[in-house]
C-alpha positions as YAML, in Angstrom:
chain: A
units: angstrom
residues:
- id: 1
  name: MET
  ca: [-65.86, -64.40, -28.20]
- id: 2
  name: ARG
  ca: [-65.70, -63.30, -31.80]
- id: 3
  name: PRO
  ca: [-62.56, -61.50, -32.96]
- id: 4
  name: GLY
  ca: [-63.14, -58.06, -34.47]
- id: 5
  name: PRO
  ca: [-61.19, -56.33, -37.18]
- id: 6
  name: SER
  ca: [-57.69, -55.45, -36.14]
- id: 7
  name: LEU
  ca: [-54.85, -53.45, -37.60]
- id: 8
  name: SER
  ca: [-51.25, -54.48, -37.53]
- id: 9
  name: GLY
  ca: [-48.52, -52.07, -36.38]
- id: 10
  name: PRO
  ca: [-47.59, -50.78, -39.85]
- id: 11
  name: LYS
  ca: [-51.25, -50.36, -40.86]
- id: 12
  name: THR
  ca: [-51.99, -48.33, -37.70]
- id: 13
  name: THR
  ca: [-48.99, -46.11, -38.36]
- id: 14
  name: LEU
  ca: [-50.07, -45.50, -41.97]
- id: 15
  name: LEU
  ca: [-53.62, -44.72, -40.81]
- id: 16
  name: LEU
  ca: [-52.37, -42.15, -38.28]
- id: 17
  name: TYR
  ca: [-50.06, -40.51, -40.85]
- id: 18
  name: GLY
  ca: [-52.96, -40.39, -43.29]
- id: 19
  name: LEU
  ca: [-55.20, -38.67, -40.73]
- id: 20
  name: ILE
  ca: [-52.48, -36.09, -39.94]
- id: 21
  name: ILE
  ca: [-51.90, -35.35, -43.64]
- id: 22
  name: ALA
  ca: [-55.65, -35.09, -44.28]
- id: 23
  name: THR
  ca: [-56.07, -32.64, -41.37]
- id: 24
  name: ILE
  ca: [-53.19, -30.43, -42.52]
- id: 25
  name: THR
  ca: [-54.51, -30.51, -46.11]
- id: 26
  name: ILE
  ca: [-57.98, -29.43, -44.97]
- id: 27
  name: VAL
  ca: [-56.63, -26.55, -42.83]
- id: 28
  name: VAL
  ca: [-54.27, -25.27, -45.53]
- id: 29
  name: GLY
  ca: [-56.87, -25.74, -48.25]
- id: 30
  name: SER
  ca: [-59.58, -23.86, -46.36]
- id: 31
  name: THR
  ca: [-57.14, -21.00, -45.61]
- id: 32
  name: VAL
  ca: [-56.22, -20.69, -49.27]
- id: 33
  name: TRP
  ca: [-59.79, -21.08, -50.51]
- id: 34
  name: MET
  ca: [-61.48, -18.78, -48.00]
- id: 35
  name: GLY
  ca: [-58.59, -16.36, -47.48]
- id: 36
  name: GLN
  ca: [-57.42, -14.93, -44.20]
- id: 37
  name: ALA
  ca: [-59.84, -13.14, -41.92]
- id: 38
  name: SER
  ca: [-59.58, -9.39, -42.18]
- id: 39
  name: ASP
  ca: [-60.82, -6.88, -39.71]
- id: 40
  name: GLN
  ca: [-62.77, -3.81, -40.67]
- id: 41
  name: PRO
  ca: [-61.41, -0.37, -39.83]
- id: 42
  name: LEU
  ca: [-62.54, 1.04, -36.49]
- id: 43
  name: PRO
  ca: [-63.63, 4.71, -36.84]
- id: 44
  name: VAL
  ca: [-61.45, 6.13, -34.07]
- id: 45
  name: LYS
  ca: [-58.40, 8.36, -33.84]
- id: 46
  name: ALA
  ca: [-55.65, 8.09, -31.23]
- id: 47
  name: GLU
  ca: [-53.20, 10.84, -30.31]
- id: 48
  name: LEU
  ca: [-50.35, 11.15, -27.85]
- id: 49
  name: ASP
  ca: [-50.53, 14.28, -25.74]
- id: 50
  name: GLN
  ca: [-49.91, 15.77, -22.32]
- id: 51
  name: ARG
  ca: [-52.96, 16.94, -20.36]
- id: 52
  name: MET
  ca: [-53.90, 17.94, -16.86]
- id: 53
  name: VAL
  ca: [-55.37, 14.87, -15.18]
- id: 54
  name: ASP
  ca: [-56.88, 14.63, -11.69]
- id: 55
  name: VAL
  ca: [-54.68, 12.74, -9.23]
- id: 56
  name: PRO
  ca: [-56.50, 9.76, -7.64]
- id: 57
  name: ASP
  ca: [-55.77, 10.96, -4.09]
- id: 58
  name: GLY
  ca: [-57.81, 14.12, -4.75]
- id: 59
  name: SER
  ca: [-54.92, 16.55, -4.37]
- id: 60
  name: GLY
  ca: [-55.62, 18.30, -7.69]
- id: 61
  name: ALA
  ca: [-54.47, 17.84, -11.27]
- id: 62
  name: ARG
  ca: [-51.07, 17.04, -12.71]
- id: 63
  name: LEU
  ca: [-49.60, 17.25, -16.22]
- id: 64
  name: THR
  ca: [-49.57, 13.66, -17.45]
- id: 65
  name: ASP
  ca: [-48.69, 11.75, -20.63]
- id: 66
  name: VAL
  ca: [-52.01, 10.60, -22.09]
- id: 67
  name: ILE
  ca: [-53.56, 8.85, -25.05]
- id: 68
  name: VAL
  ca: [-56.53, 10.75, -26.43]
- id: 69
  name: LEU
  ca: [-59.00, 8.41, -28.14]
- id: 70
  name: THR
  ca: [-61.78, 9.95, -30.23]
- id: 71
  name: ASN
  ca: [-64.80, 8.16, -31.71]
- id: 72
  name: LEU
  ca: [-65.16, 9.53, -35.26]
- id: 73
  name: SER
  ca: [-68.48, 7.83, -35.99]
- id: 74
  name: GLY
  ca: [-72.06, 8.75, -35.21]
- id: 75
  name: ASP
  ca: [-72.57, 5.42, -33.42]
- id: 76
  name: ALA
  ca: [-71.51, 4.26, -29.98]
- id: 77
  name: LEU
  ca: [-68.68, 1.73, -30.02]
- id: 78
  name: PRO
  ca: [-69.15, -0.91, -27.33]
- id: 79
  name: LYS
  ca: [-66.34, -2.89, -25.75]
- id: 80
  name: ILE
  ca: [-63.16, -1.01, -26.67]
- id: 81
  name: ASP
  ca: [-59.77, -2.64, -25.98]
- id: 82
  name: ILE
  ca: [-56.60, -0.54, -26.25]
- id: 83
  name: SER
  ca: [-53.02, -1.76, -26.20]
- id: 84
  name: ILE
  ca: [-49.64, -0.04, -26.13]
- id: 85
  name: ASN
  ca: [-46.86, -1.92, -27.94]
- id: 86
  name: ALA
  ca: [-49.10, -5.04, -27.88]
- id: 87
  name: GLN
  ca: [-47.95, -5.55, -24.29]
- id: 88
  name: TYR
  ca: [-49.80, -3.07, -22.07]
- id: 89
  name: PHE
  ca: [-53.60, -3.24, -22.13]
- id: 90
  name: LEU
  ca: [-56.73, -1.41, -21.07]
- id: 91
  name: TYR
  ca: [-60.11, -3.13, -21.41]
- id: 92
  name: ARG
  ca: [-63.16, -0.88, -21.39]
- id: 93
  name: ASP
  ca: [-66.63, -2.38, -21.11]
- id: 94
  name: SER
  ca: [-68.59, 0.88, -21.27]
- id: 95
  name: PRO
  ca: [-69.30, 2.12, -24.80]
- id: 96
  name: LEU
  ca: [-67.46, 5.01, -26.42]
- id: 97
  name: ALA
  ca: [-70.25, 7.47, -27.26]
- id: 98
  name: PRO
  ca: [-70.54, 9.10, -30.70]
- id: 99
  name: HIS
  ca: [-67.81, 11.75, -31.16]
- id: 100
  name: GLU
  ca: [-66.67, 11.22, -27.54]
- id: 101
  name: GLU
  ca: [-63.10, 12.08, -26.64]
- id: 102
  name: LEU
  ca: [-61.57, 9.78, -24.05]
- id: 103
  name: VAL
  ca: [-58.41, 10.92, -22.22]
- id: 104
  name: LEU
  ca: [-56.45, 7.97, -20.82]
- id: 105
  name: PRO
  ca: [-53.29, 8.43, -18.74]
- id: 106
  name: GLN
  ca: [-50.61, 6.13, -20.13]
- id: 107
  name: SER
  ca: [-49.74, 4.93, -16.63]
- id: 108
  name: ILE
  ca: [-53.10, 3.12, -16.25]
- id: 109
  name: PHE
  ca: [-52.17, 0.57, -18.94]
- id: 110
  name: SER
  ca: [-50.80, -2.69, -17.56]
- id: 111
  name: THR
  ca: [-49.54, -6.07, -18.66]
- id: 112
  name: LYS
  ca: [-51.51, -9.23, -18.02]
- id: 113
  name: SER
  ca: [-49.37, -9.71, -14.91]
- id: 114
  name: SER
  ca: [-50.39, -6.21, -13.66]
- id: 115
  name: LEU
  ca: [-47.10, -4.39, -14.37]
- id: 116
  name: ARG
  ca: [-47.86, -0.73, -15.14]
- id: 117
  name: PHE
  ca: [-46.66, 1.10, -18.24]
- id: 118
  name: ASN
  ca: [-44.08, 3.78, -17.45]
- id: 119
  name: PRO
  ca: [-43.96, 6.38, -20.25]
- id: 120
  name: ASP
  ca: [-40.59, 7.66, -18.98]
- id: 121
  name: ASN
  ca: [-38.91, 4.26, -19.42]
- id: 122
  name: TYR
  ca: [-40.53, 2.83, -22.55]
- id: 123
  name: PRO
  ca: [-41.19, 4.54, -25.88]
- id: 124
  name: ILE
  ca: [-44.57, 3.95, -27.49]
- id: 125
  name: GLN
  ca: [-44.19, 2.23, -30.85]
- id: 126
  name: THR
  ca: [-47.78, 1.16, -31.57]
- id: 127
  name: ILE
  ca: [-51.24, 1.83, -30.26]
- id: 128
  name: THR
  ca: [-53.87, -0.72, -31.24]
- id: 129
  name: VAL
  ca: [-57.57, -0.21, -30.61]
- id: 130
  name: THR
  ca: [-60.07, -3.00, -31.18]
- id: 131
  name: GLY
  ca: [-63.80, -2.78, -30.73]
- id: 132
  name: ARG
  ca: [-67.14, -4.02, -31.88]
- id: 133
  name: LEU
  ca: [-68.77, -2.11, -34.71]
- id: 134
  name: PRO
  ca: [-72.54, -1.46, -34.72]
- id: 135
  name: SER
  ca: [-72.84, -4.27, -37.29]
- id: 136
  name: GLY
  ca: [-71.37, -6.69, -34.74]
- id: 137
  name: ALA
  ca: [-68.13, -7.12, -36.69]
- id: 138
  name: ARG
  ca: [-64.75, -6.54, -35.10]
- id: 139
  name: GLY
  ca: [-62.99, -3.31, -36.01]
- id: 140
  name: VAL
  ca: [-59.30, -2.50, -35.60]
- id: 141
  name: TYR
  ca: [-57.38, 0.77, -35.58]
- id: 142
  name: GLU
  ca: [-53.59, 0.75, -35.38]
- id: 143
  name: MET
  ca: [-51.30, 3.73, -34.99]
- id: 144
  name: VAL
  ca: [-47.59, 3.21, -35.58]
- id: 145
  name: ILE
  ca: [-45.29, 5.84, -34.10]
- id: 146
  name: GLU
  ca: [-42.18, 6.36, -36.14]
- id: 147
  name: ASP
  ca: [-38.92, 6.58, -34.24]
- id: 148
  name: GLU
  ca: [-37.57, 10.05, -34.96]
- id: 149
  name: ALA
  ca: [-33.99, 8.96, -34.19]
- id: 150
  name: SER
  ca: [-34.07, 6.39, -37.01]
- id: 151
  name: HIS
  ca: [-34.98, 9.10, -39.52]
- id: 152
  name: ALA
  ca: [-32.23, 11.51, -38.47]
- id: 153
  name: THR
  ca: [-29.69, 12.29, -41.15]
- id: 154
  name: GLU
  ca: [-26.01, 12.56, -40.49]
- id: 155
  name: GLU
  ca: [-24.50, 16.00, -41.08]
...
């Protein structure tokens, strides 16, 4: 049996450190050279409102806190994902038609562990909408709700 090339303990350690440093250098270098990925704006508008919404049990309509999402473009927007405070989500596979207004009760948003959003207990700070643009690129719309109490002046 013929012995093959072998590395001693210190040489193996130096080789591993060199590979780690080379990997980090490549990742950092490509980030600096290519820049960070940026999303294109999604042509939608989101509003907080209260509207009459049909109750699932069929007993009529009830005044409910809603998010009204409007497609501002002349193209359908497939695959819209909406989040409240980056914690409560709604995934929609059907496209949002051109100039369509979508009324979504806030209570239908849920966490990944299926906990429902309760608008009475939690204030909405951000609404983020992501979707695919007709070009195939990802578009993002973010609405930040200012806390009115933080802007109050003392008298």
